[in-house]
Amino acid sequence: MISESEMPHLRRCVELAAQALEAGDEPFGSVLVSAGGAVLAEDHNRVASGDRTQHPEFALARWSAAHLTPEERGAATVYTSGEHCPMCAAAHAWVGLGRIVYVASSAQLAAWLAELGVPAPPVRTLPINDVAPGVPVEGPVPELAEQVRELHRRCYR
């Protein structure tokens, strides 16, 4: 269950997604939070560089592997504006990160992009647990999902 104390982290993910969009990138943002509630790292999408693997969730997985013990990684939570893609879900599981909380699901995103006429991505959209079955996952968060949808509308208009 998503608690009220987690909402600021999710709102920050939406802010980071907006920053990505303002920087000319696709609107995704993520925050890594310790078991004690401290923000450890955050990032937004950087795929406009030409490297389509520059997703914030992947960057946070790499950061956690370099800076946290296995125990700290397992107790941490990744908050994110959109459900992890298969690449990011795999990275999350491989480094042993804990829970994921996302604002918008990959199914929601796929439907929104289809409505906007955006071509399907080269990698199939899958729920996180289809890729990483042992990762605790929560989402979507309806009270913030419309904000994420609007960012994608702005991106692809």
XYZ file of C-alpha atoms in Angstrom:
157
model
C 0.000 0.000 0.000
C 1.286 3.432 -0.940
C 1.387 5.730 2.078
C 0.836 9.493 2.157
C 4.497 9.884 3.193
C 5.510 8.395 -0.176
C 3.567 10.896 -2.270
C 6.313 13.580 -2.212
C 8.700 11.060 -3.832
C 6.142 10.288 -6.527
C 5.485 13.994 -7.110
C 9.243 14.474 -7.476
C 9.267 11.766 -10.165
C 6.649 13.753 -12.097
C 8.771 16.929 -11.650
C 11.830 15.085 -12.980
C 9.793 13.823 -15.942
C 8.785 17.429 -16.660
C 12.457 18.465 -16.457
C 13.333 15.772 -18.988
C 10.644 17.063 -21.329
C 11.891 20.647 -20.918
C 15.392 19.398 -21.810
C 14.051 17.893 -25.052
C 13.780 14.346 -23.792
C 11.009 11.831 -23.160
C 9.214 12.499 -19.847
C 10.377 9.933 -17.310
C 11.811 10.539 -13.845
C 12.836 8.311 -10.942
C 13.959 8.619 -7.322
C 15.874 6.068 -5.219
C 14.947 6.192 -1.523
C 16.575 4.390 1.400
C 14.691 2.229 3.890
C 14.796 5.212 6.270
C 13.155 7.523 3.727
C 16.251 9.457 2.600
C 16.561 10.342 -1.080
C 19.768 8.659 -2.266
C 19.742 9.521 -5.978
C 17.420 10.729 -8.702
C 17.516 11.039 -12.466
C 15.402 11.619 -15.557
C 15.395 10.253 -19.077
C 18.433 11.091 -21.224
C 17.652 9.145 -24.396
C 17.743 12.291 -26.565
C 21.537 11.820 -26.467
C 21.024 9.007 -28.972
C 21.639 6.255 -26.395
C 18.197 4.704 -25.913
C 19.401 2.878 -22.765
C 19.714 6.137 -20.782
C 16.597 5.530 -18.693
C 16.540 6.895 -15.118
C 15.658 3.507 -13.614
C 18.695 1.936 -15.276
C 20.904 4.794 -14.029
C 19.622 4.320 -10.470
C 20.299 0.574 -10.661
C 23.895 1.296 -11.720
C 24.276 3.965 -9.028
C 22.979 1.612 -6.331
C 25.384 -1.157 -7.381
C 28.310 1.269 -7.036
C 27.255 2.985 -3.798
C 25.103 0.658 -1.676
C 25.588 -2.666 0.051
C 23.379 -5.557 -1.057
C 21.341 -5.100 2.134
C 20.831 -1.378 1.487
C 19.799 -2.072 -2.114
C 17.290 -4.689 -1.038
C 15.705 -2.320 1.478
C 15.521 0.645 -0.925
C 12.518 1.742 -2.998
C 12.564 3.100 -6.536
C 9.785 5.579 -7.200
C 9.185 6.326 -10.851
C 6.833 8.221 -13.129
C 6.323 5.195 -15.373
C 6.515 1.453 -14.858
C 9.951 0.059 -15.679
C 10.539 -1.215 -19.203
C 11.912 -4.787 -19.473
C 15.538 -3.511 -19.626
C 15.124 -1.460 -16.449
C 13.172 -4.180 -14.634
C 16.001 -6.616 -15.377
C 18.671 -4.159 -14.179
C 16.653 -3.540 -10.996
C 16.439 -7.265 -10.285
C 20.075 -8.003 -11.206
C 21.415 -5.435 -8.714
C 18.982 -6.592 -6.030
C 16.978 -3.421 -5.499
C 13.800 -3.657 -3.449
C 10.323 -2.322 -4.061
C 9.175 -0.320 -7.095
C 6.338 2.216 -6.955
C 5.229 3.705 -10.272
C 2.744 6.440 -11.168
C 1.650 5.171 -14.593
C 1.667 1.570 -15.775
C 3.282 0.396 -18.994
C -0.214 -0.582 -20.198
C -1.461 2.963 -19.572
C 1.551 4.417 -21.373
C 1.124 2.081 -24.352
C -2.547 3.094 -24.655
C -1.713 6.818 -24.408
C 1.022 6.564 -27.043
C -1.244 4.556 -29.367
C -3.900 7.299 -29.047
C -1.225 9.815 -30.072
C -0.143 7.707 -33.063
C 3.336 7.029 -31.668
C 4.887 3.876 -33.202
C 5.342 0.908 -30.871
C 8.790 0.621 -29.262
C 11.291 -2.002 -30.488
C 10.984 -3.880 -27.169
C 7.696 -5.408 -26.020
C 5.968 -3.660 -23.137
C 5.684 -6.054 -20.190
C 4.658 -5.709 -16.560
C 7.685 -5.565 -14.240
C 6.850 -8.886 -12.593
C 6.842 -10.668 -15.960
C 10.560 -9.788 -16.149
C 11.463 -9.686 -12.450
C 8.934 -11.870 -10.598
C 10.484 -11.428 -7.160
C 10.345 -7.618 -7.053
C 7.538 -6.062 -4.971
C 5.669 -3.618 -7.208
C 2.937 -1.074 -6.549
C 1.101 1.217 -8.921
C -0.413 2.905 -10.731
C -1.144 6.027 -8.671
C -4.369 7.457 -10.157
C -4.074 10.866 -8.481
C -0.831 11.590 -10.405
C -1.305 9.540 -13.591
C -3.122 12.320 -15.468
C -0.110 14.610 -14.963
C 2.158 11.972 -16.512
C -0.307 11.500 -19.369
C -0.223 15.249 -20.067
C 3.593 15.228 -20.194
C 3.472 12.496 -22.831
C 0.819 14.430 -24.786
C 3.141 17.449 -24.786
C 6.103 15.287 -25.828
C 4.417 13.727 -28.851
C 2.087 16.495 -30.039
